[in-house]
Coordinates of C-alpha atoms in Angstrom, one line a residue:
M1 CA -52.9 144.1 -19.3
D2 CA -54.8 147.2 -20.3
A3 CA -54.4 149.8 -17.4
N4 CA -58.0 150.9 -18.0
I5 CA -59.6 147.5 -17.8
T6 CA -62.4 147.2 -15.3
E7 CA -62.3 144.9 -12.3
L8 CA -65.1 142.6 -13.6
D9 CA -63.4 142.3 -17.0
A10 CA -60.0 141.6 -15.4
L11 CA -61.5 138.9 -13.2
Q12 CA -63.3 137.3 -16.1
R13 CA -60.2 137.2 -18.3
T14 CA -58.0 135.7 -15.6
L15 CA -60.7 133.3 -14.6
N16 CA -61.1 132.0 -18.2
H17 CA -57.3 131.5 -18.5
A18 CA -57.1 129.7 -15.1
I19 CA -60.0 127.3 -16.1
D20 CA -58.5 126.7 -19.6
T21 CA -55.1 125.9 -18.0
F22 CA -56.7 123.7 -15.4
R23 CA -58.6 121.8 -18.1
S24 CA -55.4 121.3 -20.3
E25 CA -53.3 120.2 -17.3
L26 CA -56.0 117.6 -16.4
A27 CA -55.7 116.2 -19.9
A28 CA -51.9 116.3 -19.8
A29 CA -51.9 114.4 -16.6
K30 CA -54.4 111.9 -18.1
L31 CA -56.9 112.7 -15.3
P32 CA -60.7 112.5 -15.8
P33 CA -62.8 115.7 -15.7
L34 CA -64.0 116.9 -12.4
S35 CA -67.7 116.3 -11.5
L36 CA -69.7 117.1 -8.4
N37 CA -72.0 114.3 -9.3
A38 CA -69.2 111.6 -9.2
T39 CA -69.9 108.7 -6.9
E40 CA -66.2 108.0 -6.3
P41 CA -63.4 110.4 -5.3
H42 CA -61.4 112.1 -8.1
P43 CA -57.6 111.3 -8.2
L44 CA -57.1 115.0 -7.2
D45 CA -59.0 114.3 -4.0
D46 CA -56.3 111.8 -2.8
C47 CA -53.9 113.5 -0.4
T48 CA -51.1 111.2 -1.7
Y49 CA -51.4 112.6 -5.2
L50 CA -48.8 115.3 -5.9
P51 CA -50.1 117.5 -8.8
P52 CA -47.8 119.2 -11.3
P53 CA -47.1 122.8 -10.5
R54 CA -49.2 124.3 -13.3
L55 CA -52.2 122.1 -12.4
Y56 CA -51.8 123.0 -8.7
E57 CA -51.7 126.7 -9.3
A58 CA -54.4 126.7 -11.9
R59 CA -56.6 124.9 -9.4
R60 CA -55.9 127.5 -6.8
L61 CA -56.8 130.3 -9.2
A62 CA -59.8 128.7 -10.7
L63 CA -63.3 129.9 -10.0
G64 CA -66.2 127.5 -9.7
L65 CA -68.8 129.7 -8.0
Y66 CA -69.5 126.6 -6.0
A67 CA -69.0 124.4 -9.0
F68 CA -66.0 122.8 -7.4
Y69 CA -65.4 121.6 -3.9
V70 CA -64.6 124.6 -1.8
A71 CA -61.3 123.3 -0.6
Q72 CA -60.2 122.9 -4.3
I73 CA -61.2 126.2 -5.8
G74 CA -59.2 129.4 -5.7
A75 CA -59.2 133.1 -5.3
Y76 CA -61.9 134.2 -7.8
S77 CA -64.8 132.6 -6.0
G78 CA -64.3 135.1 -3.2
Q79 CA -63.3 138.1 -5.3
L80 CA -65.9 137.8 -8.0
K81 CA -68.7 136.8 -5.6
S82 CA -67.9 139.8 -3.3
L83 CA -67.8 142.1 -6.3
L84 CA -71.3 141.1 -7.5
Q85 CA -73.1 140.3 -4.3
F86 CA -75.5 142.6 -2.6
P87 CA -73.6 143.6 0.6
F88 CA -76.5 143.0 3.0
E89 CA -76.8 139.4 1.6
K90 CA -73.1 138.9 2.3
V91 CA -73.6 140.0 5.9
V92 CA -76.6 137.7 6.3
E93 CA -74.7 134.8 4.6
E94 CA -71.8 135.2 7.0
A95 CA -74.1 135.4 10.0
Y96 CA -75.7 132.1 9.0
G97 CA -72.2 130.6 8.5
V98 CA -72.3 129.4 12.1
Y99 CA -74.6 126.7 10.8
D100 CA -72.1 125.5 8.3
Q101 CA -70.1 123.2 10.6
A102 CA -73.3 122.5 12.7
C103 CA -74.9 120.9 9.6
L104 CA -71.7 119.0 8.8
D105 CA -71.8 117.7 12.3
V106 CA -75.3 116.5 11.6
M107 CA -74.0 114.7 8.6
I108 CA -71.3 112.8 10.5
H109 CA -72.8 112.4 14.0
T110 CA -76.2 111.2 13.0
G111 CA -75.1 108.7 10.3
L112 CA -76.6 110.9 7.5
V113 CA -73.6 110.8 5.3
E114 CA -73.3 107.0 5.5
C115 CA -77.0 106.7 4.9
L116 CA -76.8 108.7 1.7
A117 CA -73.7 106.9 0.6
G118 CA -75.5 103.6 1.0
A119 CA -78.3 104.6 -1.4
P120 CA -79.0 101.9 -4.0
D121 CA -78.5 104.6 -6.6
R122 CA -76.0 107.2 -5.5
Q123 CA -76.7 109.4 -8.4
K124 CA -80.4 109.6 -7.5
G125 CA -80.1 109.6 -3.7
L126 CA -82.8 109.0 -1.1
H127 CA -86.1 110.6 -0.3
V128 CA -86.2 112.2 3.1
S129 CA -88.9 109.8 4.2
E130 CA -86.5 106.9 3.6
I131 CA -83.8 108.8 5.6
Q132 CA -86.3 109.3 8.4
K133 CA -87.0 105.6 8.5
A134 CA -83.3 104.7 8.6
L135 CA -82.2 107.3 11.1
D136 CA -85.3 108.1 13.2
I137 CA -85.0 111.8 12.5
D138 CA -87.9 114.1 11.5
S139 CA -87.8 114.3 7.7
R140 CA -89.2 117.9 7.7
K141 CA -86.2 119.1 9.8
L142 CA -83.8 117.0 7.7
T143 CA -85.1 118.7 4.5
I144 CA -84.3 122.1 5.8
I145 CA -80.8 121.0 6.8
L146 CA -80.1 119.2 3.6
R147 CA -81.2 122.2 1.5
Y148 CA -78.9 124.4 3.5
L149 CA -76.1 121.9 2.8
S150 CA -76.9 122.0 -0.9
T151 CA -76.0 125.7 -1.0
G152 CA -72.4 124.6 -0.2
C153 CA -72.5 121.8 -2.7
W154 CA -72.3 119.0 -0.1
V155 CA -75.5 117.5 -1.4
R156 CA -77.8 118.0 -4.4
E157 CA -81.6 117.8 -4.6
T158 CA -82.3 115.4 -7.5
D159 CA -86.1 115.7 -7.1
E160 CA -88.3 117.4 -4.5
G161 CA -87.3 115.9 -1.2
V162 CA -84.7 113.6 -2.7
F163 CA -81.1 114.2 -1.9
A164 CA -77.8 112.7 -3.1
L165 CA -74.2 113.1 -2.0
N166 CA -71.9 115.4 -4.0
R167 CA -68.3 114.3 -4.4
P168 CA -67.0 116.6 -1.6
S169 CA -69.2 114.7 0.9
L170 CA -67.2 111.5 0.3
E171 CA -64.5 113.3 2.4
L172 CA -66.9 113.1 5.4
L173 CA -67.1 109.3 5.4
Q174 CA -65.4 107.2 8.1
G175 CA -61.7 106.8 7.7
T176 CA -61.1 110.1 5.7
N177 CA -58.9 113.0 6.8
G178 CA -61.9 115.3 6.5
R179 CA -63.9 113.2 8.9
R180 CA -61.0 113.1 11.4
F181 CA -60.5 116.8 11.1
L182 CA -64.2 117.5 11.9
S183 CA -64.2 115.2 14.9
N184 CA -62.8 117.9 17.2
P185 CA -65.9 119.1 19.0
H186 CA -64.6 122.4 20.4
G187 CA -64.1 124.7 17.4
P188 CA -67.5 126.4 17.4
G189 CA -67.4 127.1 21.1
L190 CA -64.0 128.7 20.9
A191 CA -65.1 130.8 17.9
S192 CA -68.1 132.1 19.9
A193 CA -65.8 133.3 22.7
L194 CA -63.6 135.5 20.4
V195 CA -65.4 138.8 21.2
E196 CA -65.3 138.3 25.0
W197 CA -61.7 137.2 24.8
L198 CA -60.5 140.2 22.7
Q199 CA -62.2 142.6 25.1
H200 CA -61.2 140.8 28.3
P201 CA -59.9 143.6 30.6
E202 CA -56.9 141.6 32.0
W203 CA -56.1 139.4 29.0
K204 CA -56.5 141.7 26.0
Y205 CA -52.8 142.2 25.5
S206 CA -51.6 138.9 27.0
D207 CA -49.6 136.4 25.1
S208 CA -50.1 133.6 27.7
V209 CA -51.3 130.2 26.6
A210 CA -53.4 130.3 29.7
H211 CA -55.3 133.4 28.6
T212 CA -57.3 132.2 25.5
P213 CA -60.8 131.3 24.6
V214 CA -60.1 127.8 25.9
Q215 CA -60.1 129.1 29.4
I216 CA -63.3 131.1 28.9
V217 CA -65.3 128.3 27.2
H218 CA -64.2 125.5 29.5
K219 CA -63.9 127.5 32.7
T220 CA -60.4 126.3 33.5
D221 CA -57.1 127.9 34.4
L222 CA -55.1 125.3 32.5
P223 CA -53.5 125.8 29.1
I224 CA -55.0 123.8 26.3
F225 CA -52.6 120.8 26.4
D226 CA -52.7 120.5 30.2
W227 CA -56.5 120.7 30.0
L228 CA -56.6 117.9 27.4
K229 CA -54.5 115.7 29.7
T230 CA -57.5 115.6 32.0
R231 CA -59.8 114.6 29.2
P232 CA -58.2 111.7 27.3
D233 CA -61.2 111.2 24.9
D234 CA -60.9 114.8 23.8
L235 CA -57.1 114.5 23.6
F236 CA -57.5 111.7 21.1
L237 CA -60.0 113.7 18.9
V238 CA -57.7 116.7 18.9
A239 CA -54.7 114.6 18.1
E240 CA -56.7 113.0 15.2
G241 CA -57.6 116.4 13.9
I242 CA -54.0 117.5 13.9
R243 CA -52.9 114.3 12.3
S244 CA -55.4 114.7 9.5
F245 CA -54.2 118.2 8.7
G246 CA -50.6 116.9 8.4
D247 CA -51.6 113.8 6.4
A248 CA -53.5 115.9 3.9
H249 CA -50.3 117.9 3.1
V250 CA -47.6 115.4 3.6
R251 CA -46.8 114.8 -0.1
G252 CA -46.1 118.5 -0.6
V253 CA -43.8 118.5 2.5
I254 CA -41.9 115.5 1.2
A255 CA -41.5 117.0 -2.3
D256 CA -40.4 120.4 -1.2
Y257 CA -37.3 119.6 0.8
P258 CA -34.2 117.5 -0.3
W259 CA -34.7 114.9 2.4
G260 CA -32.3 112.5 0.5
S261 CA -29.5 114.9 1.3
L262 CA -29.8 113.9 5.0
E263 CA -28.7 110.3 4.3
G264 CA -27.3 108.6 7.4
Q265 CA -28.8 111.2 9.7
T266 CA -31.3 110.7 12.5
V267 CA -34.2 113.2 12.2
V268 CA -35.7 114.2 15.6
D269 CA -39.3 115.2 15.0
C270 CA -39.8 117.7 17.9
G271 CA -43.5 117.8 18.7
G272 CA -44.1 115.1 16.1
G273 CA -47.6 114.2 17.4
Q274 CA -48.7 110.8 16.2
G275 CA -45.7 110.6 13.8
S276 CA -47.5 110.6 10.5
L277 CA -44.8 112.7 8.8
A278 CA -42.0 110.6 10.2
V279 CA -43.7 107.4 9.1
Q280 CA -44.3 108.7 5.5
L281 CA -40.7 109.9 5.3
A282 CA -39.4 106.6 6.6
K283 CA -41.3 104.9 3.8
S284 CA -39.8 107.2 1.2
F285 CA -36.3 107.4 2.6
P286 CA -35.4 104.0 4.3
D287 CA -31.8 105.2 5.0
L288 CA -33.0 107.8 7.4
R289 CA -33.8 107.1 11.1
F290 CA -36.5 109.1 13.0
I291 CA -37.2 109.8 16.6
I292 CA -40.7 111.3 17.4
Q293 CA -40.7 113.4 20.5
D294 CA -43.9 114.7 22.2
L295 CA -45.8 114.7 25.5
P296 CA -46.3 111.3 27.2
E297 CA -50.0 111.1 26.4
V298 CA -49.3 111.7 22.7
V299 CA -46.3 109.3 22.5
V300 CA -48.7 106.4 23.3
L301 CA -50.7 107.4 20.2
A302 CA -47.5 107.7 18.2
K303 CA -46.3 104.2 19.0
A304 CA -49.7 102.8 18.1
N305 CA -49.6 104.6 14.8
I306 CA -46.1 103.4 14.0
D307 CA -47.1 99.9 14.7
S308 CA -50.1 100.1 12.4
Q309 CA -48.2 101.9 9.5
L310 CA -44.7 100.3 9.7
P311 CA -44.9 97.3 12.0
A312 CA -41.2 96.5 12.0
A313 CA -40.0 100.1 12.3
Q314 CA -39.8 100.3 16.1
V315 CA -38.2 96.9 16.4
E316 CA -35.6 97.7 13.9
G317 CA -35.0 101.2 15.3
Q318 CA -35.9 103.1 12.2
V319 CA -38.8 105.0 13.7
L320 CA -39.0 105.5 17.5
A321 CA -41.2 107.6 19.8
E322 CA -40.1 109.1 23.1
T323 CA -41.2 111.7 25.7
Q324 CA -39.7 115.2 25.6
D325 CA -40.6 118.4 27.4
F326 CA -39.7 121.2 25.0
F327 CA -39.3 123.7 27.9
T328 CA -36.3 121.6 29.1
P329 CA -33.0 120.8 27.5
Q330 CA -33.1 118.5 24.4
T331 CA -31.9 115.0 25.3
R332 CA -30.8 114.2 21.8
K333 CA -27.9 116.3 20.8
G334 CA -24.6 116.1 18.8
D335 CA -23.5 115.4 15.3
G336 CA -25.7 113.1 13.2
Y337 CA -29.0 114.7 14.3
T338 CA -31.3 116.9 12.3
Y339 CA -34.1 118.5 14.2
L340 CA -37.6 119.0 12.7
F341 CA -40.1 121.5 14.0
R342 CA -43.4 121.3 12.3
Y343 CA -46.1 123.8 13.5
V344 CA -44.3 123.9 16.9
L345 CA -42.5 127.2 17.0
N346 CA -45.6 129.1 15.9
I347 CA -47.0 129.0 19.4
A348 CA -47.7 131.8 21.8
D349 CA -45.0 134.5 21.5
A350 CA -44.6 134.3 25.3
A351 CA -43.7 130.6 25.1
G352 CA -41.8 130.6 21.7
P353 CA -38.7 132.4 23.0
K354 CA -38.6 130.0 26.0
V355 CA -38.5 127.0 23.7
C356 CA -35.8 128.7 21.7
A357 CA -33.8 129.7 24.8
T358 CA -33.9 126.3 26.6
H359 CA -34.1 123.8 23.8
I360 CA -32.4 125.0 20.6
P361 CA -29.0 126.3 21.9
L362 CA -28.3 122.8 23.2
I363 CA -29.1 121.4 19.8
L364 CA -26.8 123.8 18.0
P365 CA -23.8 124.6 20.2
L366 CA -21.3 126.8 18.4
K367 CA -18.8 124.1 17.7
P368 CA -20.9 121.7 15.7
W369 CA -23.0 124.5 14.1
L370 CA -22.4 123.3 10.6
Q371 CA -23.0 119.6 11.5
S372 CA -26.5 120.0 12.9
K373 CA -29.6 121.4 11.1
L374 CA -33.0 122.6 12.0
I375 CA -35.9 122.1 9.6
I376 CA -38.8 124.4 10.4
I377 CA -42.1 123.8 8.6
E378 CA -44.7 126.5 9.4
T379 CA -47.8 128.0 8.1
V380 CA -46.9 131.4 6.8
S381 CA -49.4 134.1 6.3
V382 CA -49.4 136.3 3.2
P383 CA -50.6 139.9 3.5
G384 CA -53.7 140.2 1.4
I385 CA -52.6 143.2 -0.6
S386 CA -54.1 143.6 -4.1
Q387 CA -53.1 146.0 -6.9
G388 CA -54.8 147.3 -10.0
P389 CA -53.4 146.8 -13.5
N390 CA -51.8 150.2 -13.5
T391 CA -49.8 149.6 -10.3
L392 CA -49.0 145.9 -10.7
G393 CA -45.9 146.0 -12.9
P394 CA -44.7 143.0 -14.9
Q395 CA -45.8 139.7 -13.5
I396 CA -42.9 137.6 -12.3
M397 CA -44.6 134.3 -12.5
G398 CA -47.8 133.5 -14.4
L399 CA -49.4 130.2 -15.2
D400 CA -47.8 130.0 -18.6
T401 CA -44.3 130.4 -17.2
L402 CA -44.6 127.5 -14.7
N403 CA -42.9 124.2 -15.5
D404 CA -42.6 120.8 -13.8
D405 CA -39.1 121.4 -12.5
A406 CA -39.9 123.1 -9.3
Y407 CA -43.0 124.5 -7.6
Q408 CA -43.4 128.3 -7.6
P409 CA -46.6 130.2 -6.8
V410 CA -48.1 132.4 -9.4
S411 CA -47.9 136.2 -9.0
P412 CA -51.3 137.6 -8.1
P413 CA -53.2 139.0 -11.1
P414 CA -54.8 142.4 -11.0
F415 CA -57.5 142.9 -8.3
I416 CA -56.6 139.6 -6.6
P417 CA -55.0 139.8 -3.2
A418 CA -51.4 138.4 -2.8
N419 CA -52.8 135.6 -0.7
L420 CA -55.3 134.7 -3.5
G421 CA -58.2 135.6 -1.3
A422 CA -60.6 132.7 -0.8
A423 CA -57.8 130.2 -1.8
S424 CA -56.0 131.0 1.5
K425 CA -59.0 130.7 3.8
H426 CA -57.9 127.2 5.0
R427 CA -54.5 128.6 5.8
E428 CA -55.7 131.7 7.6
G429 CA -58.3 129.6 9.3
L430 CA -55.5 127.5 10.8
V431 CA -53.7 130.6 12.0
L432 CA -56.9 131.9 13.6
H433 CA -57.5 128.6 15.3
L434 CA -54.0 128.5 16.7
L435 CA -54.6 132.0 18.0
A436 CA -57.8 130.9 19.7
V437 CA -56.3 127.7 21.3
A438 CA -52.8 128.8 22.2
N439 CA -52.4 132.6 21.7
A440 CA -50.3 131.8 18.7
H441 CA -49.3 134.8 16.6
G442 CA -49.0 133.8 12.9
R443 CA -46.0 134.9 11.0
T444 CA -45.4 136.3 7.6
Q445 CA -42.3 135.4 5.6
V446 CA -40.7 138.7 6.4
G447 CA -41.4 138.3 10.1
G448 CA -40.0 134.7 10.0
L449 CA -36.7 135.8 8.4
E450 CA -36.3 138.6 10.9
E451 CA -36.7 136.1 13.7
T452 CA -34.1 133.7 12.3
R453 CA -31.6 136.6 12.1
R454 CA -32.4 137.7 15.7
I455 CA -31.5 134.3 17.1
R456 CA -28.6 133.8 14.6
W457 CA -29.9 130.9 12.6
I458 CA -28.4 130.6 9.1
P459 CA -31.1 129.6 6.6
D460 CA -29.7 127.3 3.8
H461 CA -33.0 126.2 2.2
K462 CA -36.2 128.3 1.9
G463 CA -39.1 127.1 -0.1
V464 CA -42.8 127.6 -0.7
S465 CA -44.8 124.5 -0.5
L466 CA -47.4 122.6 -2.4
A467 CA -48.7 121.8 1.1
S468 CA -50.0 125.3 1.5

């Protein structure tokens, strides 16, 4: 690329290439074109669909300037928009961002999304007067909320005062992962406490799970999971949110590790929650056995989930659920076990070493070191470093060099951060949320490798995931 190319020209050139690649990959996969106006989900919206690597990466890179669902677009929406936008407008937009989830809550908690989904003509939608009659909510207020939602492409105004669902809103309907993820009622409150928490005179440098926004907002001394034990309804909602995040990414996790190489092993899913990953793996690899370990309150949910997904699995012993305290020695140890930690070790740094010290050495004593394995699945932060065309050097991996053999992320083009900017917001949002609820300190790939060396683990498989 020309070293003298301007930032706007570079973004436009790469954007055009990403969209062209995305379009050609859609055709190669025999998938229909994307449309916001579609009344049914696109195949790409299905969390069980595993896209080819070039399609996945082109999708991450592609810009839609709100033409595509925000969870499906990539880096350029953030980079190009920030380049062109009046800075004061960006400040105002971010300030009003507190209403984003609030308006989505209106959609799901008032029945608004189901009301619009039930319109006789989904393409046309419903007039706000019809919505008022159905939901008993002031149409004047609804109009303002719906117009705000239209700026994020959740709905569109087909005529004055007439609103229809856009395709992304189908993910807000009952039974979807998006609906389950949004069911957790505590996110906005925790976010509002960040300033007070960061400046707390006694907690500002603490790593304790009992010194977080959770304690400030809910006026409790209990860590998050102990507090949830006292509120079973909230525990269920939080568990559903965690499950939805895992369910949305499970196909990438299954594809990115050679699970078939563990034939005959028992996989112990440490902190496995409701067992969604174990259940999906059991469906794909019937020769493996799984034991889901978690807190007593969560094990109840896991057993119910297993019964609903694989009714015979518990009876036949293929998938079991049991209680395990991860600050006490592991009860399952010896040859024949593989231990899975998914989003478990990325907890508060004060607690993480304790888990490692009391739990993992008894899994991997020195003698059977080579017979036992740990599989660690974590969200890894990528530093958002960007380079211009004159400092970038040759690209190692571009869209044109990807193939269908194995997934590899593309190298960031000029002026695009290494984390692909807006494309990583969902990942960095998760890291920020874990910080708020449990003082969890996100790790980069470099930091994670340093930690494995420090505690003498020997990595034998390292991969980047389609799940990220």
